[in-house]
Amino acid sequence: MADRFFGELADVPVGSEWLTRLQVSQAGVHRPTVGGISGTKAEGSDSIVVNGGYEDDEDFGDEIYYTGAGGNDPGSGKQVADQSLDQPGNAGLVTSELEGLPVRVVRGSKGDPKYSPTAGFRYDGLYRVADHWSEIGKSGFRIWRYKLVRLSEQEAVPYTPQVNLPAGNPAPRTSTGIVTRVVRTTAVSESIKSLYGYRCQVCNTHLDVPGGIVAEGAHVRGLGKPHSGPDVPENVLCLCPNHHALFDAGGIYLSDDLTVHDMHGHKIGALTRHPKHQIDIGFVGYHRQLWGH
Amino acid sequence: MADRFFGELADVPVGSEWLTRLQVSQAGVHRPTVGGISGTKAEGSDSIVVNGGYEDDEDFGDEIYYTGAGGNDPGSGKQVADQSLDQPGNAGLVTSELEGLPVRVVRGSKGDPKYSPTAGFRYDGLYRVADHWSEIGKSGFRIWRYKLVRLSEQEAVPYTPQVNLPAGNPAPRTSTGIVTRVVRTTAVSESIKSLYGYRCQVCNTHLDVPGGIVAEGAHVRGLGKPHSGPDVPENVLCLCPNHHALFDAGGIYLSDDLTVHDMHGHKIGALTRHPKHQIDIGFVGYHRQLWGH
């Protein structure tokens, strides 16, 4: 772990502006002077620049659908090749999502005019990576996409990483924590979990705790933007937290015959199925294509 | 699943008042006319009454440290016996925590005067069960305690459970979701996860996903009220989501020699340890006594 700094810089309030990328770099807000993503797979990504460089970017202010790095023509912003998660910044944004690390967002004047400065660059605060997936972009090449959501003021607390084994904070303010994973339940999820007796449909695990059982309802095609999957039984699986996390991040996927595969395409086994539970393979296919299978 | 109703009732706004428990029951807000907790292990608990019946209750308005049911003398409110998670309401509150089900809170005039009505009973809105543990109460008997946190207005959305396999909602509002599990990361957690190569210290699992690795930093003595554990390496383990969920809910615990036990006390194996990682057995003992071991 190098001394990459995640979170707000003490001397750079939201709204700070600079004329050039070099100045943004010197301020420590976004170190690379050309690349749009600062970070690595091991450390996570600490900042991005949104500046109209990618044709598939979409900016809604508090939410950004950001395109990964690579494969584009810097002049036109058009994609001319596939993107890869081997690109350090792209993998870094995945790590930031998994670890709940906050990402500094800088907007440049070439971005969506609704949310961008009229000239130069502006620091617009901390966002979290809420989701990522791949898709075929406007020009026909595979791109990686990241949904970034602006942290509310309550959450946007400075995050101070430390090197190796830090002494830590004997009396932490709990508000310095960053949310990494939010699992939502619905009435449909409850019914599916009950149907399977709270056993994971991938590994059959049954996690007993005093007074209860741990299991999660996983939506095959995700709820909410951009996936907009439905909250219906045909779109929900009963999974243990491990397989839910793997499924949501593309570590496992299903073929149309409901065989479970790992991320390399190797078969792991058959998904457990209850006769009363119809799974819609349209949703299974939607999930699979997010991960390029 | 019976037709137990979780969430806000359409015709009962926050602040509604009644003179008697029978009226509260007839309004559907809290069905039992005597018991403080409505619910079962299988369904979860949908409502509680806070009315000074238990000497260990503490009310802070938006946060309540609630005592489970049983073992008390109704006249004095003093504990005269141990409480158990076999009591349906007590187990129901655990299920509500695990499933993220909202709990209606009714306050009676015998509760803490700062937050209670001067007469009768008042509906005070939806809370989530944020934590539970056991401890020895004021009178020397084991009690179960529940930390309830009032849902913010954004979260306090009506929750409509359905029976068996509901048709579901083809276009759900994502705001109807209820947060069930919030995992927080810290710089200390990051360092411990890195030390163990993101492998679970209980089962050695390594959860690979495209671009990243899934692992969680688990605080042995919890952060935040009421446990107020420190965010230091001696208090953090690297666990997979399954063993983190089990550890936090008392499904596994550690002996002082760092052997892992299941909730029935059976040995599962030895916790993996790195020579650079000192684990403080004081915190291990603190966690163990929460679950009565």
Coordinates of C-alpha atoms in Angstrom, one line a residue:
Chain A
M1 CA 0.0 0.0 0.0
A2 CA 1.5 3.3 -1.1
D3 CA 0.5 6.6 0.4
R4 CA -2.5 7.0 -1.9
F5 CA -4.9 9.3 -0.1
F6 CA -8.6 8.6 -0.1
G7 CA -11.2 11.1 0.8
E8 CA -11.3 14.9 1.2
L9 CA -8.2 17.0 1.3
A10 CA -8.1 19.3 4.3
D11 CA -7.2 22.4 2.2
V12 CA -9.4 21.7 -0.9
P13 CA -13.1 22.5 -0.2
V14 CA -15.8 21.3 -2.6
G15 CA -16.1 23.9 -5.4
S16 CA -12.3 24.6 -5.7
E17 CA -11.3 25.4 -9.3
W18 CA -8.2 25.2 -11.4
L19 CA -7.4 26.1 -15.0
T20 CA -5.2 23.2 -15.9
R21 CA -4.8 19.4 -15.2
L22 CA -1.3 20.2 -13.9
Q23 CA -2.7 22.4 -11.2
V24 CA -5.3 19.8 -10.3
S25 CA -2.4 17.3 -9.9
Q26 CA -0.3 19.7 -7.9
A27 CA -3.2 20.3 -5.5
G28 CA -3.2 16.5 -4.9
V29 CA -6.8 16.2 -5.9
H30 CA -6.2 14.0 -9.0
R31 CA -2.5 13.1 -9.5
P32 CA -2.4 11.9 -13.1
T33 CA -2.0 14.8 -15.5
V34 CA -3.6 12.9 -18.4
G35 CA -5.5 9.7 -17.3
G36 CA -9.1 10.0 -16.1
I37 CA -8.7 7.5 -13.3
S38 CA -6.2 7.6 -10.5
G39 CA -5.6 4.2 -8.8
T40 CA -4.6 0.5 -9.0
K41 CA -6.3 -2.8 -8.4
A42 CA -4.3 -3.3 -5.1
E43 CA -5.0 0.2 -3.7
G44 CA -8.3 1.2 -5.2
S45 CA -9.0 4.4 -7.1
D46 CA -9.0 7.6 -5.2
S47 CA -10.1 10.1 -7.9
I48 CA -11.5 10.5 -11.4
V49 CA -11.9 13.3 -13.9
V50 CA -15.2 13.6 -15.8
N51 CA -14.5 15.7 -18.8
G52 CA -16.4 14.4 -21.9
G53 CA -13.5 12.2 -23.0
Y54 CA -15.8 9.1 -23.5
E55 CA -18.9 9.1 -25.6
D56 CA -20.7 6.7 -23.2
D57 CA -20.4 8.8 -20.1
E58 CA -23.7 10.1 -18.6
D59 CA -23.7 12.7 -15.9
F60 CA -26.8 13.3 -13.7
G61 CA -25.0 15.4 -11.0
D62 CA -25.4 13.3 -7.9
E63 CA -25.1 10.2 -10.0
I64 CA -22.6 9.5 -12.8
Y65 CA -22.5 6.6 -15.2
Y66 CA -18.7 6.7 -15.9
T67 CA -16.9 4.8 -18.6
G68 CA -13.7 3.0 -17.7
A69 CA -10.3 3.8 -19.3
G70 CA -8.9 2.6 -22.6
G71 CA -9.8 1.8 -26.1
N72 CA -10.9 5.3 -27.1
D73 CA -9.7 7.8 -29.6
P74 CA -8.7 10.9 -27.6
G75 CA -9.6 13.2 -30.4
S76 CA -13.2 12.2 -31.0
G77 CA -13.9 10.4 -27.7
K78 CA -15.2 7.4 -29.7
Q79 CA -14.4 3.8 -28.7
V80 CA -12.1 2.0 -31.1
A81 CA -11.3 -1.1 -29.1
D82 CA -12.6 -3.2 -26.1
Q83 CA -11.8 -2.1 -22.6
S84 CA -10.3 -4.4 -19.9
L85 CA -10.3 -4.8 -16.2
D86 CA -6.6 -5.4 -16.5
Q87 CA -6.3 -1.6 -16.9
P88 CA -5.2 -0.4 -13.4
G89 CA -7.7 2.4 -13.1
N90 CA -10.6 0.2 -14.1
A91 CA -9.7 -2.5 -11.6
G92 CA -9.0 0.3 -9.1
L93 CA -12.7 1.4 -9.3
V94 CA -13.8 -2.2 -8.7
T95 CA -11.6 -2.3 -5.5
S96 CA -13.0 1.1 -4.4
E97 CA -16.5 -0.4 -4.7
L98 CA -15.6 -3.6 -2.8
E99 CA -13.8 -1.8 -0.1
G100 CA -16.2 1.2 0.1
L101 CA -13.4 3.7 -0.6
P102 CA -14.6 7.2 -1.5
V103 CA -13.6 8.7 -4.9
R104 CA -12.9 12.4 -5.4
V105 CA -14.7 13.6 -8.5
V106 CA -13.3 16.5 -10.6
R107 CA -15.4 17.8 -13.5
G108 CA -13.9 19.6 -16.5
S109 CA -15.5 22.1 -18.9
K110 CA -15.9 19.5 -21.7
G111 CA -18.4 17.5 -19.6
D112 CA -22.2 17.7 -19.6
P113 CA -22.8 21.5 -19.4
K114 CA -25.5 21.0 -16.8
Y115 CA -23.0 19.9 -14.2
S116 CA -19.6 21.1 -15.4
P117 CA -17.6 24.3 -14.9
T118 CA -17.6 26.7 -17.8
A119 CA -13.8 26.7 -17.9
G120 CA -11.0 24.6 -16.4
F121 CA -11.7 22.0 -13.6
R122 CA -13.6 21.9 -10.4
Y123 CA -13.5 19.6 -7.4
D124 CA -17.1 18.3 -6.8
G125 CA -16.7 16.2 -3.7
L126 CA -16.7 12.5 -2.8
Y127 CA -18.7 9.8 -4.5
R128 CA -18.9 6.1 -3.9
V129 CA -18.8 3.4 -6.6
A130 CA -22.3 1.8 -6.2
D131 CA -22.1 -0.6 -9.1
H132 CA -20.1 -1.7 -12.1
W133 CA -20.7 -3.9 -15.1
S134 CA -19.7 -4.2 -18.8
E135 CA -21.7 -3.5 -21.9
I136 CA -21.3 -2.8 -25.6
G137 CA -21.0 0.9 -26.0
K138 CA -22.3 3.2 -28.7
S139 CA -19.4 2.4 -31.1
G140 CA -19.8 -1.4 -30.7
F141 CA -16.9 -2.2 -28.3
R142 CA -17.1 -3.6 -24.8
I143 CA -16.8 -0.9 -22.2
W144 CA -16.7 -1.1 -18.4
R145 CA -19.2 1.2 -16.6
Y146 CA -19.3 2.5 -13.1
K147 CA -22.2 4.0 -11.3
L148 CA -20.9 6.6 -8.9
V149 CA -23.2 8.1 -6.3
R150 CA -22.4 11.3 -4.5
L151 CA -22.0 10.7 -0.7
S152 CA -24.5 12.7 1.4
E153 CA -23.0 15.3 3.6
Q154 CA -23.3 13.0 6.5
E155 CA -21.3 10.3 4.8
A156 CA -18.7 12.6 3.2
V157 CA -16.3 12.4 6.1
P158 CA -12.6 12.5 5.5
Y159 CA -11.0 9.1 5.2
T160 CA -7.4 8.8 6.4
P161 CA -5.7 5.6 5.3
Q162 CA -2.4 4.6 6.9
V163 CA 0.5 2.5 6.0
N164 CA 1.1 -1.1 6.9
L165 CA -0.3 -1.8 10.4
P166 CA -1.4 1.6 11.6
A167 CA -1.8 2.2 15.3
G168 CA -5.4 2.9 14.6
N169 CA -7.9 5.0 16.4
P170 CA -8.7 3.9 20.0
A171 CA -11.8 6.0 20.1
P172 CA -13.1 6.2 16.5
R173 CA -16.0 8.3 15.5
T174 CA -18.3 5.8 13.9
S175 CA -19.2 8.4 11.3
T176 CA -15.8 7.9 9.6
G177 CA -16.9 4.5 8.4
I178 CA -17.8 4.2 4.7
V179 CA -20.6 2.0 3.6
T180 CA -19.3 -0.9 1.5
R181 CA -22.3 -3.1 1.0
V182 CA -26.0 -2.4 1.3
V183 CA -28.3 -5.4 1.1
R184 CA -31.9 -4.7 0.6
T185 CA -34.7 -7.1 1.4
T186 CA -38.2 -7.2 -0.1
A187 CA -41.3 -9.3 0.5
V188 CA -40.4 -11.3 -2.7
S189 CA -36.9 -12.0 -1.3
E190 CA -38.4 -13.2 2.0
S191 CA -40.7 -15.6 0.2
I192 CA -37.9 -17.1 -1.9
K193 CA -35.6 -17.5 1.1
S194 CA -38.4 -19.2 3.0
L195 CA -39.0 -21.6 0.1
Y196 CA -35.4 -22.7 0.2
G197 CA -35.3 -23.0 4.0
Y198 CA -32.6 -20.2 4.0
R199 CA -30.1 -22.5 2.3
C200 CA -27.8 -21.1 -0.4
Q201 CA -28.9 -22.2 -3.9
V202 CA -25.2 -22.4 -4.9
C203 CA -23.5 -24.1 -1.9
N204 CA -26.4 -25.3 0.3
T205 CA -24.9 -23.5 3.3
H206 CA -27.3 -22.8 6.2
L207 CA -25.9 -20.1 8.5
D208 CA -27.5 -20.6 11.9
V209 CA -27.2 -17.9 14.5
P210 CA -28.9 -17.7 17.9
G211 CA -32.5 -16.8 17.2
G212 CA -32.2 -16.7 13.4
I213 CA -30.8 -17.7 10.1
V214 CA -28.6 -15.6 7.8
A215 CA -29.5 -15.7 4.1
E216 CA -29.9 -13.1 1.4
G217 CA -32.3 -12.5 -1.5
A218 CA -30.2 -11.8 -4.6
H219 CA -31.8 -10.1 -7.6
V220 CA -30.5 -11.6 -10.8
R221 CA -31.1 -8.5 -12.9
G222 CA -30.4 -5.8 -10.4
L223 CA -33.1 -3.5 -9.0
G224 CA -32.7 0.2 -9.7
K225 CA -30.9 2.2 -12.3
P226 CA -29.4 1.3 -14.7
H227 CA -30.5 -2.4 -14.7
S228 CA -34.1 -1.8 -13.6
G229 CA -34.8 -5.4 -12.9
P230 CA -38.2 -6.4 -11.5
D231 CA -38.8 -7.5 -7.9
V232 CA -40.5 -10.7 -8.8
P233 CA -39.8 -14.4 -7.7
E234 CA -38.5 -15.2 -11.2
N235 CA -35.7 -12.7 -10.7
V236 CA -34.6 -13.6 -7.1
L237 CA -32.2 -16.3 -5.8
C238 CA -31.6 -17.3 -2.2
L239 CA -27.9 -17.0 -1.6
C240 CA -25.4 -16.9 1.3
P241 CA -23.6 -13.6 1.7
N242 CA -20.5 -15.0 0.0
H243 CA -22.3 -16.2 -3.1
H244 CA -24.4 -13.0 -3.2
A245 CA -21.3 -10.9 -3.2
L246 CA -19.7 -13.1 -5.8
F247 CA -22.8 -13.0 -8.0
D248 CA -23.2 -9.2 -7.8
A249 CA -19.6 -8.6 -8.7
G250 CA -19.4 -11.2 -11.6
G251 CA -17.3 -13.7 -9.7
I252 CA -19.9 -16.3 -10.6
Y253 CA -22.6 -16.5 -13.3
L254 CA -25.3 -18.9 -14.6
S255 CA -25.7 -20.5 -18.0
D256 CA -29.2 -20.9 -19.4
D257 CA -29.4 -24.4 -18.0
L258 CA -28.8 -22.9 -14.5
T259 CA -25.3 -24.3 -14.1
V260 CA -23.1 -22.1 -11.9
H261 CA -19.8 -21.1 -13.4
D262 CA -16.8 -19.2 -11.9
M263 CA -15.5 -16.0 -13.5
H264 CA -13.1 -18.1 -15.7
G265 CA -16.0 -20.1 -17.1
H266 CA -15.4 -23.3 -15.1
K267 CA -18.5 -25.2 -14.0
I268 CA -19.0 -25.2 -10.2
G269 CA -22.2 -27.2 -10.1
A270 CA -26.0 -26.9 -10.6
L271 CA -28.1 -24.3 -9.0
T272 CA -30.5 -25.8 -6.4
R273 CA -34.1 -25.4 -7.6
H274 CA -37.4 -25.7 -6.0
P275 CA -40.3 -26.9 -8.2
K276 CA -42.4 -23.9 -7.2
H277 CA -39.6 -21.4 -8.2
Q278 CA -39.5 -20.5 -11.9
I279 CA -36.3 -18.6 -12.7
D280 CA -36.5 -16.4 -15.8
I281 CA -33.5 -17.2 -18.0
G282 CA -33.9 -13.8 -19.6
F283 CA -32.7 -12.2 -16.4
V284 CA -29.9 -14.9 -16.2
G285 CA -28.8 -13.9 -19.6
Y286 CA -28.9 -10.2 -18.7
H287 CA -26.6 -10.8 -15.7
R288 CA -24.2 -13.0 -17.8
Q289 CA -23.7 -10.4 -20.5
L290 CA -22.8 -7.8 -17.8
W291 CA -19.7 -9.8 -17.2
G292 CA -18.9 -10.6 -20.9
H293 CA -19.9 -14.3 -20.9
Chain B
M1 CA -45.6 -16.8 6.8
A2 CA -48.9 -15.5 8.2
D3 CA -50.2 -12.1 7.4
R4 CA -48.1 -10.2 9.9
F5 CA -47.8 -6.7 8.7
F6 CA -44.4 -4.9 8.7
G7 CA -44.1 -1.2 8.3
E8 CA -46.4 1.8 8.5
L9 CA -50.1 1.5 8.5
A10 CA -51.8 3.7 6.0
D11 CA -54.3 5.1 8.5
V12 CA -52.0 5.5 11.5
P13 CA -49.6 8.5 11.2
V14 CA -46.7 9.0 13.5
G15 CA -47.9 10.7 16.7
S16 CA -51.3 8.8 16.9
E17 CA -52.4 8.3 20.5
W18 CA -54.6 5.9 22.4
L19 CA -55.6 5.5 26.0
T20 CA -55.3 1.7 26.4
R21 CA -53.3 -1.2 25.0
L22 CA -56.6 -2.7 23.8
Q23 CA -57.1 0.3 21.5
V24 CA -53.5 0.1 20.3
S25 CA -54.2 -3.5 19.5
Q26 CA -57.4 -2.8 17.7
A27 CA -55.7 -0.1 15.6
G28 CA -53.3 -2.9 14.4
V29 CA -50.3 -1.1 15.5
H30 CA -49.2 -3.6 18.2
R31 CA -51.5 -6.7 18.3
P32 CA -50.6 -8.2 21.7
T33 CA -52.5 -6.6 24.6
V34 CA -50.0 -7.5 27.2
G35 CA -46.6 -8.5 25.7
G36 CA -44.1 -5.9 24.8
I37 CA -42.9 -7.6 21.6
S38 CA -45.1 -8.7 18.7
G39 CA -43.5 -11.4 16.5
T40 CA -42.0 -14.9 16.1
K41 CA -38.7 -16.3 15.0
A42 CA -40.0 -17.4 11.6
E43 CA -41.8 -14.1 10.7
G44 CA -39.7 -11.5 12.6
S45 CA -41.1 -8.9 15.0
D46 CA -43.3 -6.1 13.6
S47 CA -43.8 -3.9 16.7
I48 CA -42.7 -3.3 20.3
V49 CA -44.0 -1.2 23.2
V50 CA -41.6 0.8 25.3
N51 CA -43.3 1.5 28.6
G52 CA -40.9 1.2 31.5
G53 CA -41.5 -2.4 32.1
Y54 CA -37.9 -3.4 32.2
E55 CA -35.3 -1.8 34.5
D56 CA -32.5 -2.1 31.9
D57 CA -34.3 -0.2 29.1
E58 CA -32.7 3.0 28.0
D59 CA -34.4 5.4 25.7
F60 CA -32.5 8.1 23.7
G61 CA -35.4 9.0 21.4
D62 CA -33.9 8.1 18.0
E63 CA -32.1 5.2 19.6
I64 CA -33.5 2.7 22.1
Y65 CA -31.6 0.1 24.0
Y66 CA -34.5 -2.3 24.5
T67 CA -34.6 -5.3 26.8
G68 CA -36.0 -8.6 25.5
A69 CA -39.1 -10.3 27.0
G70 CA -39.3 -12.6 30.0
G71 CA -37.8 -13.1 33.4
N72 CA -39.1 -9.9 35.0
D73 CA -41.5 -9.2 37.8
P74 CA -44.3 -7.2 36.2
G75 CA -44.9 -5.2 39.4
S76 CA -41.4 -3.9 40.0
G77 CA -39.9 -4.3 36.5
K78 CA -36.9 -6.1 38.1
Q79 CA -35.4 -9.1 36.5
V80 CA -35.9 -12.3 38.6
A81 CA -34.6 -14.9 36.0
D82 CA -32.5 -15.2 32.8
Q83 CA -34.0 -14.4 29.4
S84 CA -33.8 -16.7 26.4
L85 CA -33.8 -16.4 22.6
D86 CA -36.4 -19.3 22.7
Q87 CA -38.9 -16.6 23.6
P88 CA -40.7 -15.9 20.3
G89 CA -40.6 -12.1 20.5
N90 CA -36.9 -12.1 21.4
A91 CA -36.0 -14.4 18.5
G92 CA -38.4 -12.3 16.3
L93 CA -36.3 -9.2 16.9
V94 CA -33.2 -11.1 15.8
T95 CA -35.0 -12.1 12.6
S96 CA -36.1 -8.5 12.0
E97 CA -32.4 -7.5 12.3
L98 CA -31.2 -10.2 9.9
E99 CA -33.9 -9.5 7.4
G100 CA -33.9 -5.7 7.8
L101 CA -37.6 -5.6 8.7
P102 CA -38.9 -2.3 10.2
V103 CA -40.3 -2.4 13.7
R104 CA -43.2 -0.1 14.8
V105 CA -42.4 1.5 18.1
V106 CA -45.2 2.5 20.6
R107 CA -44.2 4.4 23.7
G108 CA -46.3 4.4 26.9
S109 CA -46.5 6.9 29.6
K110 CA -44.4 4.8 32.1
G111 CA -41.3 5.1 29.8
D112 CA -38.6 7.7 30.0
P113 CA -40.4 11.0 30.4
K114 CA -38.1 12.7 27.9
Y115 CA -39.5 10.7 25.1
S116 CA -42.8 9.3 26.3
P117 CA -46.4 10.6 26.2
T118 CA -47.8 12.0 29.4
A119 CA -50.7 9.6 29.3
G120 CA -51.7 6.5 27.4
F121 CA -49.7 5.3 24.3
R122 CA -48.3 6.9 21.2
Y123 CA -47.1 5.5 17.8
D124 CA -43.6 6.9 17.3
G125 CA -42.7 5.5 13.8
L126 CA -40.4 2.8 12.4
Y127 CA -37.1 1.7 13.8
R128 CA -34.7 -0.9 12.6
V129 CA -32.9 -3.4 14.8
A130 CA -29.3 -2.4 14.4
D131 CA -27.7 -4.8 16.9
H132 CA -28.4 -7.3 19.6
W133 CA -26.4 -9.0 22.3
S134 CA -26.8 -10.5 25.8
E135 CA -25.4 -9.1 29.1
I136 CA -26.0 -9.4 32.8
G137 CA -28.6 -6.8 33.7
K138 CA -28.9 -4.6 36.8
S139 CA -30.4 -7.4 38.9
G140 CA -27.7 -10.0 38.0
F141 CA -29.6 -12.1 35.4
R142 CA -28.8 -12.6 31.7
I143 CA -30.9 -10.3 29.5
W144 CA -31.1 -9.9 25.7
R145 CA -30.7 -6.4 24.5
Y146 CA -31.6 -4.8 21.2
K147 CA -30.3 -1.5 19.8
L148 CA -33.1 0.1 17.7
V149 CA -32.5 3.0 15.5
R150 CA -35.2 5.2 14.1
L151 CA -35.4 5.1 10.3
S152 CA -34.8 8.5 8.7
E153 CA -37.7 9.9 6.7
Q154 CA -36.1 8.7 3.5
E155 CA -35.9 5.1 4.8
A156 CA -39.3 5.0 6.6
V157 CA -41.2 3.8 3.6
P158 CA -44.1 1.4 4.0
Y159 CA -43.2 -2.2 3.6
T160 CA -45.8 -4.5 2.3
P161 CA -45.2 -8.2 2.8
Q162 CA -47.1 -10.8 0.8
V163 CA -48.0 -14.4 1.3
N164 CA -46.3 -17.4 -0.2
L165 CA -44.9 -16.5 -3.6
P166 CA -46.2 -13.0 -4.3
A167 CA -46.6 -11.7 -7.8
G168 CA -44.1 -9.1 -6.9
N169 CA -43.6 -5.6 -8.3
P170 CA -42.5 -5.4 -11.9
A171 CA -41.4 -1.8 -11.5
P172 CA -40.3 -1.4 -7.8
R173 CA -39.4 1.9 -6.3
T174 CA -35.9 1.2 -5.0
S175 CA -36.7 3.3 -2.0
T176 CA -38.9 0.6 -0.6
G177 CA -35.9 -1.5 0.1
I178 CA -34.8 -1.8 3.7
V179 CA -31.2 -1.8 4.6
T180 CA -30.3 -5.1 6.3
R181 CA -26.6 -5.1 6.6
V182 CA -24.1 -2.2 6.5
V183 CA -20.5 -3.1 6.4
R184 CA -18.0 -0.4 7.2
T185 CA -14.4 -0.3 6.2
T186 CA -11.5 1.5 7.9
A187 CA -7.9 2.0 7.2
V188 CA -7.1 -0.5 9.9
S189 CA -9.5 -3.1 8.3
E190 CA -7.7 -2.5 5.0
S191 CA -4.3 -3.3 6.5
I192 CA -5.5 -6.5 8.1
K193 CA -7.2 -7.7 5.0
S194 CA -4.0 -7.0 3.0
L195 CA -1.9 -8.9 5.6
Y196 CA -4.0 -12.0 5.2
G197 CA -4.2 -11.7 1.4
Y198 CA -7.9 -11.2 1.6
R199 CA -8.4 -14.8 2.9
C200 CA -10.9 -15.5 5.6
Q201 CA -9.2 -16.3 8.9
V202 CA -11.8 -18.9 9.7
C203 CA -12.3 -20.8 6.4
N204 CA -9.4 -19.6 4.2
T205 CA -11.9 -18.7 1.5
H206 CA -10.6 -16.2 -1.2
L207 CA -13.5 -14.7 -3.1
D208 CA -12.2 -13.6 -6.5
V209 CA -14.2 -11.3 -8.7
P210 CA -13.2 -9.6 -12.0
G211 CA -10.9 -6.7 -10.9
G212 CA -10.9 -7.4 -7.2
I213 CA -11.3 -9.6 -4.1
V214 CA -14.2 -9.7 -1.6
A215 CA -13.2 -9.7 2.1
E216 CA -14.4 -7.9 5.2
G217 CA -12.7 -6.4 8.2
A218 CA -14.6 -7.6 11.3
H219 CA -14.3 -5.7 14.6
V220 CA -14.2 -8.3 17.4
R221 CA -15.5 -5.8 19.9
G222 CA -17.9 -3.7 17.8
L223 CA -17.4 -0.1 16.9
G224 CA -19.9 2.5 18.2
K225 CA -22.4 2.4 21.0
P226 CA -22.9 0.4 23.1
H227 CA -19.7 -1.7 22.6
S228 CA -17.4 1.2 21.8
G229 CA -14.6 -1.1 20.6
P230 CA -11.4 0.5 19.2
D231 CA -10.5 0.6 15.6
V232 CA -7.0 -1.0 16.1
P233 CA -5.4 -4.0 14.5
E234 CA -5.7 -6.0 17.7
N235 CA -9.5 -5.7 17.4
V236 CA -9.9 -6.6 13.7
L237 CA -10.2 -9.9 11.8
C238 CA -10.2 -10.6 8.1
L239 CA -13.3 -12.6 7.4
C240 CA -15.4 -13.7 4.4
P241 CA -19.0 -12.2 4.4
N242 CA -20.4 -15.5 5.7
H243 CA -18.1 -15.7 8.7
H244 CA -18.5 -12.0 9.4
A245 CA -22.3 -12.3 9.5
L246 CA -22.0 -15.4 11.7
F247 CA -19.5 -13.7 14.1
D248 CA -21.5 -10.5 14.4
A249 CA -24.7 -12.4 15.3
G250 CA -23.1 -14.9 17.7
G251 CA -23.2 -17.9 15.3
I252 CA -19.4 -18.4 16.0
Y253 CA -17.2 -17.2 18.8
L254 CA -13.5 -17.6 19.8
S255 CA -11.9 -19.1 22.9
D256 CA -8.9 -17.4 24.5
D257 CA -6.6 -19.8 22.5
L258 CA -8.3 -18.5 19.3
T259 CA -10.1 -21.7 18.5
V260 CA -13.3 -21.1 16.6
H261 CA -16.5 -22.5 18.1
D262 CA -20.0 -22.7 16.7
M263 CA -22.9 -21.4 18.6
H264 CA -23.4 -24.8 20.4
G265 CA -19.8 -24.7 21.6
H266 CA -18.4 -27.3 19.2
K267 CA -14.9 -26.6 18.0
I268 CA -14.7 -25.7 14.3
G269 CA -10.9 -25.2 14.0
A270 CA -8.1 -22.8 14.7
L271 CA -8.2 -19.1 13.6
T272 CA -5.6 -18.5 11.0
R273 CA -3.0 -16.0 12.4
H274 CA -0.2 -13.9 10.9
P275 CA 2.9 -13.4 13.1
K276 CA 2.5 -9.6 12.6
H277 CA -1.1 -9.6 13.9
Q278 CA -1.6 -9.5 17.6
I279 CA -5.2 -10.2 18.6
D280 CA -6.2 -8.9 22.0
I281 CA -8.0 -11.6 23.9
G282 CA -9.7 -9.0 26.0
F283 CA -11.8 -8.1 23.0
V284 CA -12.3 -11.8 22.2
G285 CA -13.6 -12.3 25.7
Y286 CA -15.9 -9.3 25.3
H287 CA -17.4 -10.8 22.2
R288 CA -17.8 -14.2 23.8
Q289 CA -19.7 -13.0 26.8
L290 CA -22.2 -11.1 24.5
W291 CA -23.4 -14.6 23.4
G292 CA -23.3 -16.2 26.9
H293 CA -20.2 -18.3 26.4

